[in-house]
mmCIF file of C-alpha atoms in Angstrom:
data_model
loop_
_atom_site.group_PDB
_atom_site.id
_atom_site.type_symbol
_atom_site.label_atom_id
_atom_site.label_comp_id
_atom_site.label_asym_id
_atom_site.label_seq_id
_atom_site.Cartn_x
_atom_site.Cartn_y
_atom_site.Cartn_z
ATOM 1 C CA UNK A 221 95.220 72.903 124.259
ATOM 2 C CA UNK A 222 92.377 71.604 126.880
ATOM 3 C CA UNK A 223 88.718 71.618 125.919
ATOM 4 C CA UNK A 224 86.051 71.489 128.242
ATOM 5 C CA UNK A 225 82.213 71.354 128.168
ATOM 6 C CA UNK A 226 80.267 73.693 130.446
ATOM 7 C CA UNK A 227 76.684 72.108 130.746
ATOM 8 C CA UNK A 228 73.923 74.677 132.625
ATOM 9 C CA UNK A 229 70.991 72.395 133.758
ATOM 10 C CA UNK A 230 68.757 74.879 134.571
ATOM 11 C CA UNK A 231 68.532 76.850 131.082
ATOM 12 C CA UNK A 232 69.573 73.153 129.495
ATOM 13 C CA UNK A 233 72.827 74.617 127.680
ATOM 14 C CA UNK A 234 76.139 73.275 126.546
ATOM 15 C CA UNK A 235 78.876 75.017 125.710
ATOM 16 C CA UNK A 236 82.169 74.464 124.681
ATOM 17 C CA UNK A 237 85.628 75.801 125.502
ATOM 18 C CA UNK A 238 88.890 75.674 124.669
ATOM 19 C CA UNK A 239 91.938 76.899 127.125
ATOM 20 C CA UNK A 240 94.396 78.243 125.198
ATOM 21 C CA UNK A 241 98.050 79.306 127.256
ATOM 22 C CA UNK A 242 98.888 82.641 127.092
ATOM 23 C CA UNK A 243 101.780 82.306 125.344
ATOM 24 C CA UNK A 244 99.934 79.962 122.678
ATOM 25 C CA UNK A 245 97.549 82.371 122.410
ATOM 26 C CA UNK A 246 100.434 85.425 121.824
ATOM 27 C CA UNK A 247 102.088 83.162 119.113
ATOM 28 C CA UNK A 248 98.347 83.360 117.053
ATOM 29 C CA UNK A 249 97.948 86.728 117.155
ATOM 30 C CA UNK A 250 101.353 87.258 115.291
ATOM 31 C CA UNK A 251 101.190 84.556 113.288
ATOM 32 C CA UNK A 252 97.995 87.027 112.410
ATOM 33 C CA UNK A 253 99.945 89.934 112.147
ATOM 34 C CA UNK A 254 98.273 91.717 115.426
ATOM 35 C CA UNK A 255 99.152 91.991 118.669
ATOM 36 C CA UNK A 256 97.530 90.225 121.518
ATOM 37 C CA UNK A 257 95.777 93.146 122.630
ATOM 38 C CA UNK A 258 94.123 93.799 118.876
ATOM 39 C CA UNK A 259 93.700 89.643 119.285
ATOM 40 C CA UNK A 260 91.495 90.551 122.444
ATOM 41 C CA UNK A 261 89.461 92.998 120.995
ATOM 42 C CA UNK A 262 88.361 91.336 118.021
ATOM 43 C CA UNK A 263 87.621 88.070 119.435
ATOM 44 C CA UNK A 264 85.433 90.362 122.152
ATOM 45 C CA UNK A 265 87.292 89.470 125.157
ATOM 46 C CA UNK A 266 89.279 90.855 127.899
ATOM 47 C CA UNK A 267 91.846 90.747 130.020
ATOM 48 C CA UNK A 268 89.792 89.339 132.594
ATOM 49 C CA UNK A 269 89.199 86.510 130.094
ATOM 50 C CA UNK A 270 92.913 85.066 131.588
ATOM 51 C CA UNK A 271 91.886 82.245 133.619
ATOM 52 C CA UNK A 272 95.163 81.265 136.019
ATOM 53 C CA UNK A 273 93.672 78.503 137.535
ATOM 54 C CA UNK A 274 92.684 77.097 133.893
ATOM 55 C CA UNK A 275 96.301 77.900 132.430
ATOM 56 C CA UNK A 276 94.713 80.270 130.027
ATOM 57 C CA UNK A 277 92.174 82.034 128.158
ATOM 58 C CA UNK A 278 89.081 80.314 127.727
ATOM 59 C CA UNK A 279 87.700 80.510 124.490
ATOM 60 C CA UNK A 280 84.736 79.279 122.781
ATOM 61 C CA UNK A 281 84.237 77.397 120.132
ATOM 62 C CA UNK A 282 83.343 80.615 117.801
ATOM 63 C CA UNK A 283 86.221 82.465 119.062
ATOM 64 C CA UNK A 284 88.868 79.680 118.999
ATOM 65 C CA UNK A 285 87.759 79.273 115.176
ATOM 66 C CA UNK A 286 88.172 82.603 114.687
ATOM 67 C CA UNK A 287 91.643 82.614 116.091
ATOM 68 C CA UNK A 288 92.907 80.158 113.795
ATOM 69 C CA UNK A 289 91.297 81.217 110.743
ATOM 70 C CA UNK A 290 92.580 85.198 111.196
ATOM 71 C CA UNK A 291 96.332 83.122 111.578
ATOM 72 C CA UNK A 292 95.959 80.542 109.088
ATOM 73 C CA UNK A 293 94.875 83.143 106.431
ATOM 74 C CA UNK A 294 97.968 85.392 107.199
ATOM 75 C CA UNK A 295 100.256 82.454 107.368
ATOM 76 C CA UNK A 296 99.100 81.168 103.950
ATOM 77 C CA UNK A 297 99.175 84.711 102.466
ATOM 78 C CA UNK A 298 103.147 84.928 103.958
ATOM 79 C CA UNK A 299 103.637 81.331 102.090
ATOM 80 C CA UNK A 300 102.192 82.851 98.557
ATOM 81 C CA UNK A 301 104.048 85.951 98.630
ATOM 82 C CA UNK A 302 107.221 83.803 99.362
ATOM 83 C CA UNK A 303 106.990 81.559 96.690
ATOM 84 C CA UNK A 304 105.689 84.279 94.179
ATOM 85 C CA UNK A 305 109.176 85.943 95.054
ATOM 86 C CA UNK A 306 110.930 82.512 94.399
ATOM 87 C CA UNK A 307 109.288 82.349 90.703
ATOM 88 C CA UNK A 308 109.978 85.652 90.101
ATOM 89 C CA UNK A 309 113.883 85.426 91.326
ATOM 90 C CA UNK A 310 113.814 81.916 89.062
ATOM 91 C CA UNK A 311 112.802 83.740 85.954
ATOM 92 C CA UNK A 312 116.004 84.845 83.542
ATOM 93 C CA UNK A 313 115.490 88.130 82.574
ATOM 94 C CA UNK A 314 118.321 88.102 79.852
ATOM 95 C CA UNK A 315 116.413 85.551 77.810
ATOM 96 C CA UNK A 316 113.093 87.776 78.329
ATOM 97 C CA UNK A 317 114.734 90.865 76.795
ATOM 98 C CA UNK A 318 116.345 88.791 74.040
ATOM 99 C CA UNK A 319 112.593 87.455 73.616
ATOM 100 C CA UNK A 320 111.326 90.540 73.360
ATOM 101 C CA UNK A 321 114.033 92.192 71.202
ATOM 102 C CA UNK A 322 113.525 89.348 68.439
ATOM 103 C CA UNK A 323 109.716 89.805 68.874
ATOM 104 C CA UNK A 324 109.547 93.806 67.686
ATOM 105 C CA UNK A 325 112.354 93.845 65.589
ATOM 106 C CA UNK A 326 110.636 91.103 63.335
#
């Protein structure tokens, strides 16, 4: 990942980007569960957005936080749903009934 700072001196603004590779960028969008082409399009960017000479697509800050939050949240939801099928699979069902048997017939 590169970052640069684009400074215009005659409107007196800074901006910052981030180069993400293509392939980097790919991984994201289905670690988000879209593909890169949904990825574009929400982030409000294009094709044309593919810098060769850069190695990438340069992002700005906004956008680059964007792209890691829409992954991180899908990545974390993927973790919960894993380990709330662990728990479940850990849970004995025999001593549930049992549990429950005991509990109405008393």
């Amino acid at each position: 990942m590169k970052k640069f700072i684009y400074i215009d001196q005659m409107n007196e603004l800074t901006k910052e980007y981030f180069v993400m590779a293509q392939a980097q960028f790919f991984m994201y969008s289905s670690r988000a569960g879209l593909n890169p082409n949904e990825m574009l399009e929400k982030l409000r960017m294009t094709h044309d957005d593919l810098y060769e000479e850069l190695g990438g697509y340069a992002l700005e800050r906004k956008q680059y936080k964007a792209l890691l939050y829409k992954a991180g949240i899908r990545k974390t939801e993927t973790y919960l749903e894993k380990d709330k099928e662990d728990l479940l699979k850990s849970i004995d069902t025999s001593e549930l009934i049992a549990e429950l048997e005991s509990r109405t017939r008393n």
